[in-house]
PDB file of C-alpha atoms and ligand atoms in Angstrom:
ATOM      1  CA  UNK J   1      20.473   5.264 -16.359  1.00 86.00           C
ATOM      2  CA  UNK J   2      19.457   4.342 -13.398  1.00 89.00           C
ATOM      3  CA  UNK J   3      17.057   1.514 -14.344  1.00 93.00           C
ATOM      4  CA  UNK J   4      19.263   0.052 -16.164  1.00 95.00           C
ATOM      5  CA  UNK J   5      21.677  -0.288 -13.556  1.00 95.00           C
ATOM      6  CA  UNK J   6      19.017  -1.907 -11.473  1.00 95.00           C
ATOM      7  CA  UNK J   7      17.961  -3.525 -14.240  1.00 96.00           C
ATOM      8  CA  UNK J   8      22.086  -4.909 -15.292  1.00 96.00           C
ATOM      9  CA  UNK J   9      22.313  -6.214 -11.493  1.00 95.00           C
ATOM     10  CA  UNK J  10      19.142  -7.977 -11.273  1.00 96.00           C
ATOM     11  CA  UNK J  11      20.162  -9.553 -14.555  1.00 96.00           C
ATOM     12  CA  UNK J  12      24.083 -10.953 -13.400  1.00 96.00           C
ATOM     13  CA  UNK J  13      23.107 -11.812 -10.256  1.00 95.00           C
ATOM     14  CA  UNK J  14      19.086 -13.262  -9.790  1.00 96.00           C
ATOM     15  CA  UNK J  15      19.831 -14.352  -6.145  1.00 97.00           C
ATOM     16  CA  UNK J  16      20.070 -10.766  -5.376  1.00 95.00           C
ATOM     17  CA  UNK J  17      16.873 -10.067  -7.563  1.00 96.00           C
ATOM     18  CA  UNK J  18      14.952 -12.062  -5.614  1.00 96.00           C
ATOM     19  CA  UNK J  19      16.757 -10.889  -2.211  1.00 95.00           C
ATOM     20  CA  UNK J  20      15.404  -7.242  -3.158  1.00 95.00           C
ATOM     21  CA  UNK J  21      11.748  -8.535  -4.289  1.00 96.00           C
ATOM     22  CA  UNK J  22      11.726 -10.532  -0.806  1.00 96.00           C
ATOM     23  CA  UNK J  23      12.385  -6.634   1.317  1.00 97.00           C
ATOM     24  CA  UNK J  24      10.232  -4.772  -0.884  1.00 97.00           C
ATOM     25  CA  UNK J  25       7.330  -7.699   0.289  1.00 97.00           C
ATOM     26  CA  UNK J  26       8.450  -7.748   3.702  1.00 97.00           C
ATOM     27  CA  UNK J  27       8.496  -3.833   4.063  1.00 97.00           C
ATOM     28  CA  UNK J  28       4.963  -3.492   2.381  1.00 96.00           C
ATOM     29  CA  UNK J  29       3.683  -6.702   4.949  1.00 96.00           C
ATOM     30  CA  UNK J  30       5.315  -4.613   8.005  1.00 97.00           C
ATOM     31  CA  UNK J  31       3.706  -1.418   7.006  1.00 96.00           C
ATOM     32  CA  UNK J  32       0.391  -2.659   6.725  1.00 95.00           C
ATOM     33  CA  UNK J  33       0.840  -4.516  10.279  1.00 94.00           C
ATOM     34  CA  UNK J  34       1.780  -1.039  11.813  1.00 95.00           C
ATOM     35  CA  UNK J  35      -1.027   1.239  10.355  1.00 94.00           C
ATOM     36  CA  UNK J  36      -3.461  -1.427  10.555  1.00 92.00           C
ATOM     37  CA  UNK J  37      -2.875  -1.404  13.940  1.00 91.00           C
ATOM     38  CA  UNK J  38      -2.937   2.183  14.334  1.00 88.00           C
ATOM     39  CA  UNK J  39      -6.095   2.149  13.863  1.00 87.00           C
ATOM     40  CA  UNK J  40      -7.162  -0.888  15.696  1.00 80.00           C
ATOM     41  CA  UNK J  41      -9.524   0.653  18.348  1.00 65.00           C
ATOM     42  CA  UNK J  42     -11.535   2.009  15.422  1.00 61.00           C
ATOM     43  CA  UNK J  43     -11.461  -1.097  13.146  1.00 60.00           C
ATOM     44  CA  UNK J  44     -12.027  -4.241  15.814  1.00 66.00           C
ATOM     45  CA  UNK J  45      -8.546  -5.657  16.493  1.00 71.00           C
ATOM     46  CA  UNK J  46      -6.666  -8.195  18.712  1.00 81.00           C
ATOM     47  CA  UNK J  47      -3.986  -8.127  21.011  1.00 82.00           C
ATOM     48  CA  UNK J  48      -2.490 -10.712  18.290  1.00 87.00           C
ATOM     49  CA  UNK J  49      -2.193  -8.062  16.284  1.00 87.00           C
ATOM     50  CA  UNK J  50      -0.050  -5.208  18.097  1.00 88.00           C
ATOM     51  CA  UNK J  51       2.201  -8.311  19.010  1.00 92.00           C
ATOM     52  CA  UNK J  52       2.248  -8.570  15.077  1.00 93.00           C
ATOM     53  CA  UNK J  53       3.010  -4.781  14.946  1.00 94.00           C
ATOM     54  CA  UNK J  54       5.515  -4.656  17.125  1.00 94.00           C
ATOM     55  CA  UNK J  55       7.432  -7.750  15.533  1.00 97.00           C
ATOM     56  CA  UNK J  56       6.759  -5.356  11.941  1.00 97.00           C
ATOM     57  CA  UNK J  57       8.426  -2.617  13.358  1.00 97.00           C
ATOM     58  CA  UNK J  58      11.332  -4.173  14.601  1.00 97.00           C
ATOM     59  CA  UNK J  59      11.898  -6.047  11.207  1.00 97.00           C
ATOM     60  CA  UNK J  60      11.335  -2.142   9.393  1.00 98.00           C
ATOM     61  CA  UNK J  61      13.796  -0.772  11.353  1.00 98.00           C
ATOM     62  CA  UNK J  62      15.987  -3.776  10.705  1.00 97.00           C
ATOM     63  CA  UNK J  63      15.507  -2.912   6.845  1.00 97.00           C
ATOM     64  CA  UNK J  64      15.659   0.881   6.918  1.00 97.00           C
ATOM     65  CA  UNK J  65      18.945   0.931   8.790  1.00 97.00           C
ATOM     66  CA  UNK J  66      20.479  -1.571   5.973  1.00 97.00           C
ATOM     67  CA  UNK J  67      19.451   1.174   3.574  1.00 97.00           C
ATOM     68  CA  UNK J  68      21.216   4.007   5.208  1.00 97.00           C
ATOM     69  CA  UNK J  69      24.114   1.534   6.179  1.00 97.00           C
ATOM     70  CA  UNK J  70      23.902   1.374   2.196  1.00 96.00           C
ATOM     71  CA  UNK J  71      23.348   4.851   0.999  1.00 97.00           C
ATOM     72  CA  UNK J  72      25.989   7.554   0.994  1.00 96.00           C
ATOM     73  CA  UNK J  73      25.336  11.487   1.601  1.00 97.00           C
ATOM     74  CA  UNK J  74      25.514  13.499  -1.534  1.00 96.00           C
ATOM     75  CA  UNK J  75      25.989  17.368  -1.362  1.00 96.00           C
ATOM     76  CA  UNK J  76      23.419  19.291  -3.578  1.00 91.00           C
ATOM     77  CA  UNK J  77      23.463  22.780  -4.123  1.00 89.00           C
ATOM     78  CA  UNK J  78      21.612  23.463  -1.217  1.00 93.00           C
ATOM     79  CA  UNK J  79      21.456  20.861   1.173  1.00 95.00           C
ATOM     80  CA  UNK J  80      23.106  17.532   1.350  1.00 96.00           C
ATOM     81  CA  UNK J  81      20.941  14.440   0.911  1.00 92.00           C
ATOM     82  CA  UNK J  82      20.961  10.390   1.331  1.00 93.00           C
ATOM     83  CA  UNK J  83      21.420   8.538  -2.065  1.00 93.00           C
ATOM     84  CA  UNK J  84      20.537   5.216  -2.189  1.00 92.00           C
ATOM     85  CA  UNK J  85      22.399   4.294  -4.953  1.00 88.00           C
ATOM     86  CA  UNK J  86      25.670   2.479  -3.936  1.00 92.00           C
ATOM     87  CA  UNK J  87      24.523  -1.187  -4.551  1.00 94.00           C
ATOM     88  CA  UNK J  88      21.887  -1.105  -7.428  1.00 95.00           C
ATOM     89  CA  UNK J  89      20.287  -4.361  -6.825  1.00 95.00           C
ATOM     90  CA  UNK J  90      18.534  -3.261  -3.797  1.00 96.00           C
ATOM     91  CA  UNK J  91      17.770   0.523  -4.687  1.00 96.00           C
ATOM     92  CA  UNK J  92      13.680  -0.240  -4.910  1.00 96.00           C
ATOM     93  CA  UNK J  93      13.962  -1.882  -1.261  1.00 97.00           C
ATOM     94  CA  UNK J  94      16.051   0.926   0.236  1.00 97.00           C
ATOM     95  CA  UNK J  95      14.035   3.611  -1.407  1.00 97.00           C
ATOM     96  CA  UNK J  96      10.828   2.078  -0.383  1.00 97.00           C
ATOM     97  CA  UNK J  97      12.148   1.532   3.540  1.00 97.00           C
ATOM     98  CA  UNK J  98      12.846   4.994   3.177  1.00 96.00           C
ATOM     99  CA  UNK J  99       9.175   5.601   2.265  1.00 96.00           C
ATOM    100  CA  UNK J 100       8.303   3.613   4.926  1.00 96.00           C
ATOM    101  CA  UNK J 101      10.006   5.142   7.247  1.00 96.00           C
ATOM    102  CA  UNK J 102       8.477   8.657   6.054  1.00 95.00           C
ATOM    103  CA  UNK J 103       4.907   7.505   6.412  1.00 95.00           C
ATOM    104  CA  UNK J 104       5.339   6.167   9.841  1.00 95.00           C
ATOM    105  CA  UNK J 105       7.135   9.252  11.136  1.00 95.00           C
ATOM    106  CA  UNK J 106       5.483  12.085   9.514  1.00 95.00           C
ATOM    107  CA  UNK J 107       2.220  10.847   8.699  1.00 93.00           C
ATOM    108  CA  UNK J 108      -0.850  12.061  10.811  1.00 93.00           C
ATOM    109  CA  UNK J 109      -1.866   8.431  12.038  1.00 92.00           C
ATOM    110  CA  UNK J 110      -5.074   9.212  13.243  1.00 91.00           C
ATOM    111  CA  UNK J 111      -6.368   9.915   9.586  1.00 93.00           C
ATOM    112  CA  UNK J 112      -5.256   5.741   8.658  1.00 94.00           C
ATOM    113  CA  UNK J 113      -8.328   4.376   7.026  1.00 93.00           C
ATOM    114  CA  UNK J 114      -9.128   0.961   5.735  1.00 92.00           C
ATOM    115  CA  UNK J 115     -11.227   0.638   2.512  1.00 93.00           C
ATOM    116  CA  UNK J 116     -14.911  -1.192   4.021  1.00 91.00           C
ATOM    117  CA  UNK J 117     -14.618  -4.792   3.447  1.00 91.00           C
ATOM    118  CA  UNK J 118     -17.440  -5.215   4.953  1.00 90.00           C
ATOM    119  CA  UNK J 119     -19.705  -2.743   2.377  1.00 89.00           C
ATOM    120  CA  UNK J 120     -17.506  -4.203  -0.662  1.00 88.00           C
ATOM    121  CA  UNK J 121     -14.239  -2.580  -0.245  1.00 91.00           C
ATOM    122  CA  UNK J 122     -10.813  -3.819  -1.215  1.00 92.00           C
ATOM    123  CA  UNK J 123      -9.272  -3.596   2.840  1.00 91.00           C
ATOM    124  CA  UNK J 124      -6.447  -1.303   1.612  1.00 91.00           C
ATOM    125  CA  UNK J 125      -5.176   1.303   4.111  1.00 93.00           C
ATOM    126  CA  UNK J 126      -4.864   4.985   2.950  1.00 93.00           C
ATOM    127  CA  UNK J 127      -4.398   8.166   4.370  1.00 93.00           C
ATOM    128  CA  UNK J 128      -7.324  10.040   4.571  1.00 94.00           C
ATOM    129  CA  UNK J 129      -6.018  14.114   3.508  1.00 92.00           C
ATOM    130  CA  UNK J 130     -10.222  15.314   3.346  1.00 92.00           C
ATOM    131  CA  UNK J 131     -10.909  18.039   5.381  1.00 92.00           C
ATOM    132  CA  UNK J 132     -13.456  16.766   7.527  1.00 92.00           C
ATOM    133  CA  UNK J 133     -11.968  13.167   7.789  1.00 89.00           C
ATOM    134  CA  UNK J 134     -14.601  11.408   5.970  1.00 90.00           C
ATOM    135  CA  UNK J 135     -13.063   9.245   2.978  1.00 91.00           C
ATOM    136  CA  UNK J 136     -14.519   6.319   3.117  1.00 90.00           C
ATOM    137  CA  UNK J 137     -12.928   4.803  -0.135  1.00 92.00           C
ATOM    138  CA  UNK J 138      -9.377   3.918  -1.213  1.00 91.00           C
ATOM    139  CA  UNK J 139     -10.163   5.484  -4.688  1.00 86.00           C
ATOM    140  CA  UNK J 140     -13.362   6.629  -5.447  1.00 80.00           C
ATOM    141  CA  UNK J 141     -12.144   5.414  -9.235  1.00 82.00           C
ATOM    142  CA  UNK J 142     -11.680   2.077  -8.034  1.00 80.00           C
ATOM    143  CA  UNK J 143     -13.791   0.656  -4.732  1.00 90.00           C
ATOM    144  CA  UNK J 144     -16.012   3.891  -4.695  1.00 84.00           C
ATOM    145  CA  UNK J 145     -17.686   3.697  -7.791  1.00 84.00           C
ATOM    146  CA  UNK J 146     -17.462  -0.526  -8.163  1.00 77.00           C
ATOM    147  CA  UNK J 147     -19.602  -0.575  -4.996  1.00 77.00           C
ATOM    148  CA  UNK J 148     -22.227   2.050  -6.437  1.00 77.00           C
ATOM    149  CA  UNK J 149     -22.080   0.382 -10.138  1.00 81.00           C
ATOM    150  CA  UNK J 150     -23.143  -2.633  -8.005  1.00 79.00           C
ATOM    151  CA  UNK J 151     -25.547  -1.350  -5.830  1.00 79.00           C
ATOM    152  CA  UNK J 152     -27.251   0.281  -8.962  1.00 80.00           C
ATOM    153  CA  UNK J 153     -27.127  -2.766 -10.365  1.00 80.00           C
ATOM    154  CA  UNK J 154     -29.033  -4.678  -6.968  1.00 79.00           C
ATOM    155  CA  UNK J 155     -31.714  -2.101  -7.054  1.00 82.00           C
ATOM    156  CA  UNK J 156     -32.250  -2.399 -10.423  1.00 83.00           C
ATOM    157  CA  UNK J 157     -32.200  -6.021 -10.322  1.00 82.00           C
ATOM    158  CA  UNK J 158     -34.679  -5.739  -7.326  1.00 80.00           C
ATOM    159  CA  UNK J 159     -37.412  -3.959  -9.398  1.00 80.00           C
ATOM    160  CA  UNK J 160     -37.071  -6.053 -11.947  1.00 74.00           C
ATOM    161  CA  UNK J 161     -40.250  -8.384 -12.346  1.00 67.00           C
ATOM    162  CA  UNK J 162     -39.245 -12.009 -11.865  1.00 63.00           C
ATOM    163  CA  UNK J 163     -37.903 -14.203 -14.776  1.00 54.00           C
ATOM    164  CA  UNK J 164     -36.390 -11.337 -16.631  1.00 50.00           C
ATOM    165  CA  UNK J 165     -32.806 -11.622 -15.860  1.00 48.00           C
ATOM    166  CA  UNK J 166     -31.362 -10.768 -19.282  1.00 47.00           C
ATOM    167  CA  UNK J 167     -27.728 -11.595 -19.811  1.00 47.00           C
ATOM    168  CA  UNK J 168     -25.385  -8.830 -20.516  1.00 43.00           C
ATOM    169  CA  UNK J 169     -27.044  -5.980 -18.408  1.00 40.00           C
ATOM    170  CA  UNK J 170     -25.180  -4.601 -15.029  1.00 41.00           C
ATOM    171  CA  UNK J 171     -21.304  -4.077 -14.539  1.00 39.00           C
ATOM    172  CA  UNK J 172     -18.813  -7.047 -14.522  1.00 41.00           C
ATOM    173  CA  UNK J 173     -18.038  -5.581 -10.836  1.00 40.00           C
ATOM    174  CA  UNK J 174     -15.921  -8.835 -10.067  1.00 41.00           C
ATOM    175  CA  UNK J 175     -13.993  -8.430 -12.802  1.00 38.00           C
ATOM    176  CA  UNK J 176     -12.631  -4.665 -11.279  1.00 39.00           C
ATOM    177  CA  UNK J 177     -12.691  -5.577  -8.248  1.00 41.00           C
ATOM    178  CA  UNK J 178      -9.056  -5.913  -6.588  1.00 44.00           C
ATOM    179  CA  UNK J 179      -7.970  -9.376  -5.254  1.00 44.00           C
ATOM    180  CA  UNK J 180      -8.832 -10.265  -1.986  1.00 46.00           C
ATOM    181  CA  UNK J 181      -5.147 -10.836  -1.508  1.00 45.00           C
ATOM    182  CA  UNK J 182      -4.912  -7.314  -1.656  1.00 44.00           C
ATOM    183  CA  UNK J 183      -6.257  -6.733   1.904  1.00 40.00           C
ATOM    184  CA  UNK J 184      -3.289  -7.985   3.447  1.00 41.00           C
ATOM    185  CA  UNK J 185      -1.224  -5.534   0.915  1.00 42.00           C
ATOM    186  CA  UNK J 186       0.820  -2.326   1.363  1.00 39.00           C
ATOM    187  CA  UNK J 187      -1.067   1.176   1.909  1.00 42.00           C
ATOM    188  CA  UNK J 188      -2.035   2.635  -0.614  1.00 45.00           C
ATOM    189  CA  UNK J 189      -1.456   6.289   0.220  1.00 40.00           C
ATOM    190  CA  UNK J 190       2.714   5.776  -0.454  1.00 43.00           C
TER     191      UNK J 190
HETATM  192 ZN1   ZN Z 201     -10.565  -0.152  -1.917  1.00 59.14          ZN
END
């Protein structure tokens, strides 16, 4: 019901389509400029960057008060609540500011990691929720195990005696591996 109401506006009016697609990019962008530098002394930033930060949170606040401006309060049988639902074409951008907003203020910041670029990681940000603060991997089923498959597949390539490469063997790690556009991308923990 309410897809397709999403779905209808998007449809009549693809201005407004693209208006929503645009805030949903420039909320994930601003994000990713606030937690990455969050956790700036620990990764090796610049002072470029909590300029960049400071412009992101600006522009988030900018979006998330168009969403309430947009939503309306609802009473539910217990408690009343903000529904974002009053103009349907940008529902995903006001929900997601919301999100946004969530993450920034209720989120332990301290526990922001970045997937290891550097040892073959995607350069994601997640929350790390272990209980000894030691994730090193945005998803063990994605980076974690692409970057063992591969080192498995170094080692064994390093015993191998010379002049036997044989096609086929090894794991198409590029082909998993997320885009290196992805780095600059939202967190992954929302
Ligand atoms: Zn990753």
């Amino acid at each position: 019901m309410e897809a397709e109401q999403v779905d209808r506006a998007w449809r009549d009016e693809p201005a407004a389509a693209h208006a929503g697609l645009a805030a949903v990019r420039d909320i994930r962008e601003g994000l990713y400029l606030v937690l990455r530098a969050a956790i700036i002394d620990a990764d090796g930033g610049t002072a470029d960057d909590l300029v960049a930060a400071g412009a992101a949170l600006v522009a988030l606040h900018q979006r998330w008060s168009g969403a309430v401006a947009r939503a309306r309060f609802v009473l539910d049988s217990s408690r009343v609540r903000l529904a974002y639902d009053t103009v349907p074409a940008m529902l995903v951008p006001d929900r997601i500011a919301e999100a946004a907003y969530d993450v920034m203020l209720t989120a332990d910041l301290t526990r922001v990691r970045r997937c290891p670029v550097l040892e073959g990681g995607c350069g994601w940000l997640f929350l790390d929720r272990s209980r000894n603060g030691s994730r090193r991997w945005c998803r063990m089923a994605d980076c974690g195990n692409v970057v063992k498959a591969r080192r498995l597949t170094e080692r064994r390539r390093a015993a191998r005696p010379s002049g036997s490469e044989a096609v086929g063997e090894g794991v198409p790690v590029r082909a998993v591996m997320p885009s290196r556009d992805a780095q600059q991308t939202f967190a992954k923990a929302l």
